[in-house]
Short mmCIF file of C-alpha atoms in Angstrom, two decimals:
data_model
loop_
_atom_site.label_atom_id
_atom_site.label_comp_id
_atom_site.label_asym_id
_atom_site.label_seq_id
_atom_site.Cartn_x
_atom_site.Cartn_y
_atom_site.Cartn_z
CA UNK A 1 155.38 81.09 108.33
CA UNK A 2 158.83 81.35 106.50
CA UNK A 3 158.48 78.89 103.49
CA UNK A 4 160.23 78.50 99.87
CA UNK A 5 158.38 77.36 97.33
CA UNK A 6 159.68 75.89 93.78
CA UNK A 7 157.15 75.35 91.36
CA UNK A 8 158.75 72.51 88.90
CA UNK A 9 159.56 69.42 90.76
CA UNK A 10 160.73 67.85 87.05
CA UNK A 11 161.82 69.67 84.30
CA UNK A 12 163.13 67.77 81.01
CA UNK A 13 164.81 69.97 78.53
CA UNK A 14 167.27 69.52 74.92
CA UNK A 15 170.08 71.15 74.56
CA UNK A 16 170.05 74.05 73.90
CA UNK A 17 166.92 75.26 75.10
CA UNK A 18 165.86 78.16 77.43
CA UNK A 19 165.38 77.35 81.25
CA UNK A 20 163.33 78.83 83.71
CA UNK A 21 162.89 77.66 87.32
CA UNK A 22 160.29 79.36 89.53
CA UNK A 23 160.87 80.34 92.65
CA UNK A 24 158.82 81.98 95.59
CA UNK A 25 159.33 83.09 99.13
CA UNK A 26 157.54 83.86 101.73
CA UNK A 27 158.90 85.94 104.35
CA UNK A 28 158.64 89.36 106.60
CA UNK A 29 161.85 91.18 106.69
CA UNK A 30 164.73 91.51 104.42
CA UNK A 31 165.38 88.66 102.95
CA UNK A 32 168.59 86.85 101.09
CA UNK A 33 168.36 84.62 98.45
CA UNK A 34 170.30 81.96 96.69
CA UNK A 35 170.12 79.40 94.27
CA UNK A 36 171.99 75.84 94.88
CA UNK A 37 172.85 73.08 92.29
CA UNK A 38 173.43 69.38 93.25
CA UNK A 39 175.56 67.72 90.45
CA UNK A 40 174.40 63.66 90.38
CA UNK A 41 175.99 62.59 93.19
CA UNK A 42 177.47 65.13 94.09
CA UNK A 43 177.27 68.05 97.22
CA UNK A 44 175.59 71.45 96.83
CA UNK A 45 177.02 74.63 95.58
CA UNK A 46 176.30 77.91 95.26
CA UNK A 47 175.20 78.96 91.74
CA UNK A 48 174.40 83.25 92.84
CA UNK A 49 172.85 85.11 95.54
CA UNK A 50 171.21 87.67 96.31
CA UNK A 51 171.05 90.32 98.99
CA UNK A 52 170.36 93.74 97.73
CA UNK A 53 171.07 95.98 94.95
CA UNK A 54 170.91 95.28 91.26
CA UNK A 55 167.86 92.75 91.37
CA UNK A 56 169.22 90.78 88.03
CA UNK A 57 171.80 88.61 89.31
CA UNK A 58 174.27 86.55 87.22
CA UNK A 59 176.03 83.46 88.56
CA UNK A 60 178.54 80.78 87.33
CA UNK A 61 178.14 78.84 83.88
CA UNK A 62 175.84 81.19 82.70
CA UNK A 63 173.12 81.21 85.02
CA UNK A 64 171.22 84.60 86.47
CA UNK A 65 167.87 85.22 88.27
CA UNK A 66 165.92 87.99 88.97
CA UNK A 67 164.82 89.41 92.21
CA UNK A 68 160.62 90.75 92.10
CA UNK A 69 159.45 92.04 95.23
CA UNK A 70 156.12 92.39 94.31
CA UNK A 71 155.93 88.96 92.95
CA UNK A 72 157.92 87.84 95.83
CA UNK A 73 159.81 85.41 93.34
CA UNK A 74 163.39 84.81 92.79
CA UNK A 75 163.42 82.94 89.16
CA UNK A 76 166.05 81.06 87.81
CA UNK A 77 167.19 81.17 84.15
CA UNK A 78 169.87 80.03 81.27
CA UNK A 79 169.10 81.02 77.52
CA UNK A 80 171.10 77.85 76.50
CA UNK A 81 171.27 74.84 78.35
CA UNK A 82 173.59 72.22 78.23
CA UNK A 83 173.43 68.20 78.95
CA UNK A 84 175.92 69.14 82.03
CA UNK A 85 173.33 71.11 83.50
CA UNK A 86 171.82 67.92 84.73
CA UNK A 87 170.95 68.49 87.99
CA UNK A 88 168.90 69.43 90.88
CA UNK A 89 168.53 72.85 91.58
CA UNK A 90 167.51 74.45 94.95
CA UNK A 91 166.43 78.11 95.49
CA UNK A 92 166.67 79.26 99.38
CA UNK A 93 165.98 82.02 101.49
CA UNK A 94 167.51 83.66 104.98
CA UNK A 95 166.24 86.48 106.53
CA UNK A 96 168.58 89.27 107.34
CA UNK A 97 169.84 88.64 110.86
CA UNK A 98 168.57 85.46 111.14
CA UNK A 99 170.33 81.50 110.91
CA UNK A 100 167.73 79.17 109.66
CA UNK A 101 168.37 79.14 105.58
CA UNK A 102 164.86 77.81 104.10
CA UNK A 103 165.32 75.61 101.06
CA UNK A 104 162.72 74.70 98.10
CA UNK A 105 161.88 71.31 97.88
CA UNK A 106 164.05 71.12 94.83
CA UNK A 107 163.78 71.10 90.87
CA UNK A 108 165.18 68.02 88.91
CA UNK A 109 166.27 69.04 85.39
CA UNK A 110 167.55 66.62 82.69
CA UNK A 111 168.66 67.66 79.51
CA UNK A 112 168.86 65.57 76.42
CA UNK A 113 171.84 65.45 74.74
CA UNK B 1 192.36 72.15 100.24
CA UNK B 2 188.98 70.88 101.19
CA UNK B 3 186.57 73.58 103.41
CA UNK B 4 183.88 71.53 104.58
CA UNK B 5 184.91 67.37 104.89
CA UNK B 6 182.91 64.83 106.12
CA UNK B 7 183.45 61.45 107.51
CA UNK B 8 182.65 58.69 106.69
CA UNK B 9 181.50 59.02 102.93
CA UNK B 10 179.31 55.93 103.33
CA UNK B 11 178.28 54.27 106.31
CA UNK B 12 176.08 51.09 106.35
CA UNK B 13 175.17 49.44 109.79
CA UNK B 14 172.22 47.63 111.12
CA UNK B 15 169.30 48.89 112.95
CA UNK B 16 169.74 49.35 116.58
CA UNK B 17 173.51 50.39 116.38
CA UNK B 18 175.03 53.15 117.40
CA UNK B 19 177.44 56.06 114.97
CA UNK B 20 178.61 59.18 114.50
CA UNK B 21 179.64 61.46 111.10
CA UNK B 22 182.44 63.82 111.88
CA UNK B 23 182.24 67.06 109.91
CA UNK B 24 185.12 69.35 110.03
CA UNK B 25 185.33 73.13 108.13
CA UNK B 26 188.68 74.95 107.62
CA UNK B 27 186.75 78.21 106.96
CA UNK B 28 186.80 80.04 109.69
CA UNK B 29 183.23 80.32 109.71
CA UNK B 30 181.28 81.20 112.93
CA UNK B 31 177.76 78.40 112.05
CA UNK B 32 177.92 75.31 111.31
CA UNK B 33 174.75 73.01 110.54
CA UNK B 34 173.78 69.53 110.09
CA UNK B 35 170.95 68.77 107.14
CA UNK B 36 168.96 65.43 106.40
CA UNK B 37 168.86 64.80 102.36
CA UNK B 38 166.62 62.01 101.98
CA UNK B 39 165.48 59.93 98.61
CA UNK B 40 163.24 62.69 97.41
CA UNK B 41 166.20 64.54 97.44
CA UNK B 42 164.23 67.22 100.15
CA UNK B 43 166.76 68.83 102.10
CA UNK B 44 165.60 69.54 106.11
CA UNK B 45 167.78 71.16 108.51
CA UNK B 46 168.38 69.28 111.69
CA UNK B 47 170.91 71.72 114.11
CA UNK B 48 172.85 74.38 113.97
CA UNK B 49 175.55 75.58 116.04
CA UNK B 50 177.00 79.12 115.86
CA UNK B 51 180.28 79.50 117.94
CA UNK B 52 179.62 75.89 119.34
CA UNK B 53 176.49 77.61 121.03
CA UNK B 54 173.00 74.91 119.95
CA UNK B 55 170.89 77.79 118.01
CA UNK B 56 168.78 75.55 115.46
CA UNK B 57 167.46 72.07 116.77
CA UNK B 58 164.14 70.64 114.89
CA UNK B 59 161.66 68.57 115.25
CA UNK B 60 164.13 65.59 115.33
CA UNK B 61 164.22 62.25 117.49
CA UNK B 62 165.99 62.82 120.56
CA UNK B 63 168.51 59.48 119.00
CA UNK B 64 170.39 62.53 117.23
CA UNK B 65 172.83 64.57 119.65
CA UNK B 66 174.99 67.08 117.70
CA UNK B 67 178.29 68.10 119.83
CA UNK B 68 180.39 70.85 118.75
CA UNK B 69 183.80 70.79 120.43
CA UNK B 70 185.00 73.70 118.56
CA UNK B 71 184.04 76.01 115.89
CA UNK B 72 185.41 74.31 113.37
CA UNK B 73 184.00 71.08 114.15
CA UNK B 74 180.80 69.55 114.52
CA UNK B 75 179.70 66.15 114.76
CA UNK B 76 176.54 64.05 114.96
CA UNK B 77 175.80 60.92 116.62
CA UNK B 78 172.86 58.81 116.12
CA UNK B 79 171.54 56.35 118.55
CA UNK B 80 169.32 52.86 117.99
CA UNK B 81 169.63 53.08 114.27
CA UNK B 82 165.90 53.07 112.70
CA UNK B 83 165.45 52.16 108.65
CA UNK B 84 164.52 55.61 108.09
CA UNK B 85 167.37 57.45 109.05
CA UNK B 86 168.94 56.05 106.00
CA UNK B 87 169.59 59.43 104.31
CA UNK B 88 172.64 61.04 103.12
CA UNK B 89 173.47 63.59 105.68
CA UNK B 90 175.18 66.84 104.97
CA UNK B 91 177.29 69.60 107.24
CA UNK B 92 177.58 72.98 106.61
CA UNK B 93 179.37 75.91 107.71
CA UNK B 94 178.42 79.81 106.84
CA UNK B 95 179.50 83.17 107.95
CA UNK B 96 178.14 86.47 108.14
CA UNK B 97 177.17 86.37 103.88
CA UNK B 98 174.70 83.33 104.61
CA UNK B 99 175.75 81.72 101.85
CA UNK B 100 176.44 77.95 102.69
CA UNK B 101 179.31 75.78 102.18
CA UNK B 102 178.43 72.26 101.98
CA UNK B 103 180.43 69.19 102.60
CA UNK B 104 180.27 65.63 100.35
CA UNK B 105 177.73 64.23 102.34
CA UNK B 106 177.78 61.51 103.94
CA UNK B 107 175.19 58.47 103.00
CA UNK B 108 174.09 56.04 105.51
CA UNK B 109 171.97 52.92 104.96
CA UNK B 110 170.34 51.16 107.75
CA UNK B 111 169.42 47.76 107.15
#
């Protein structure tokens, strides 16, 4: 079955400090990937994607991942975070062709100020 | 100019009632979906509707009938309001790319 799995469900950070956020899919076919953020409050939006190509992806404020298809993961990171990175993040997957867009259960990150 | 709206923004009503969330997308996107965000913040698709054609419906109570008049509309209405459908509910739209645009949500409480 298609399924999207994010490790963290909490992640507390400082400022400053490096993030990663795990992410793996599981899924036959070519598959598209993204990575959402939810501002408190606030509606999701699209922080990068990918679909093919260069497999290290960069994104708004900073933010990249990295596509490994042997490790079937899709990983989220920021060398520096900041306390406006509060937020939950969602990775998500689509197969190629297909309409139903799998989403993680969601990582909650708080950073101290 | 907003792409994806949503009405209403909040929405509290008592069990057993009857209401419906507009959601509107100025896109010009072909697929449109509705998505159940509840207090764990886990996000669950309910429909989806590509060129006002039902393609998506899950496992959800037959109280939720999504109509899609045209492409760039598609609204949900809820029947016999139960405590847990208290949720904030989010529309959609994406083309071709996949890549979603969501609207503001809209959060209902049943009490």
């Amino acid at each position: 079955a298609q399924s999207v799995s994010q490790h963290n469900h909490h992640v507390i950070l400082s400022e400053a400090a490096s993030l990663e956020l795990g992410c793996n899919y599981s899924y036959g076919g070519t598959v598209n990937l993204f990575w959402y953020v939810q501002y408190p409050g606030q509606h999701l939006q699209l922080l990068l994607k990918y679909f093919s190509g260069d497999p290290l992806v960069k994104g708004i404020k900073g933010f990249e991942a990295e596509f490994i298809k042997s490790k079937f993961s899709f990983n989220l990171r920021k060398p520096s975070v900041q306390w406006s990175d509060t937020a939950e993040y969602f990775c998500a997957a689509i197969v190629t062709g297909g309409f139903k867009t799998i989403f993680g259960a969601g990582t909650r990150l708080f950073v101290k100020a | 100019d907003t792409a994806v709206s949503q009405t209403p923004k909040y929405l509290v009503t008592q069990m057993g009632n009857d209401k419906s969330i507009k959601c509107e997308q100025n896109l010009g996107h072909d697929t449109m979906y509705w998505y159940k965000q509840d207090s764990k913040k886990f996000l669950k698709i309910m429909f989806s509707y590509n060129n006002k054609e039902l393609i998506i419906n899950e496992t959800v109570p037959n109280r939720f009938s999504p109509k899609s008049p045209d492409k760039a509309h598609l609204n949900l209405h809820i029947n016999s309001l139960e405590l847990g459908d208290s949720a904030v509910y989010f529309c959609a739209s994406s083309s071709s790319s996949y890549e979603q645009y969501f609207g503001p949500g809209t959060r209902l409480t049943v009490t």
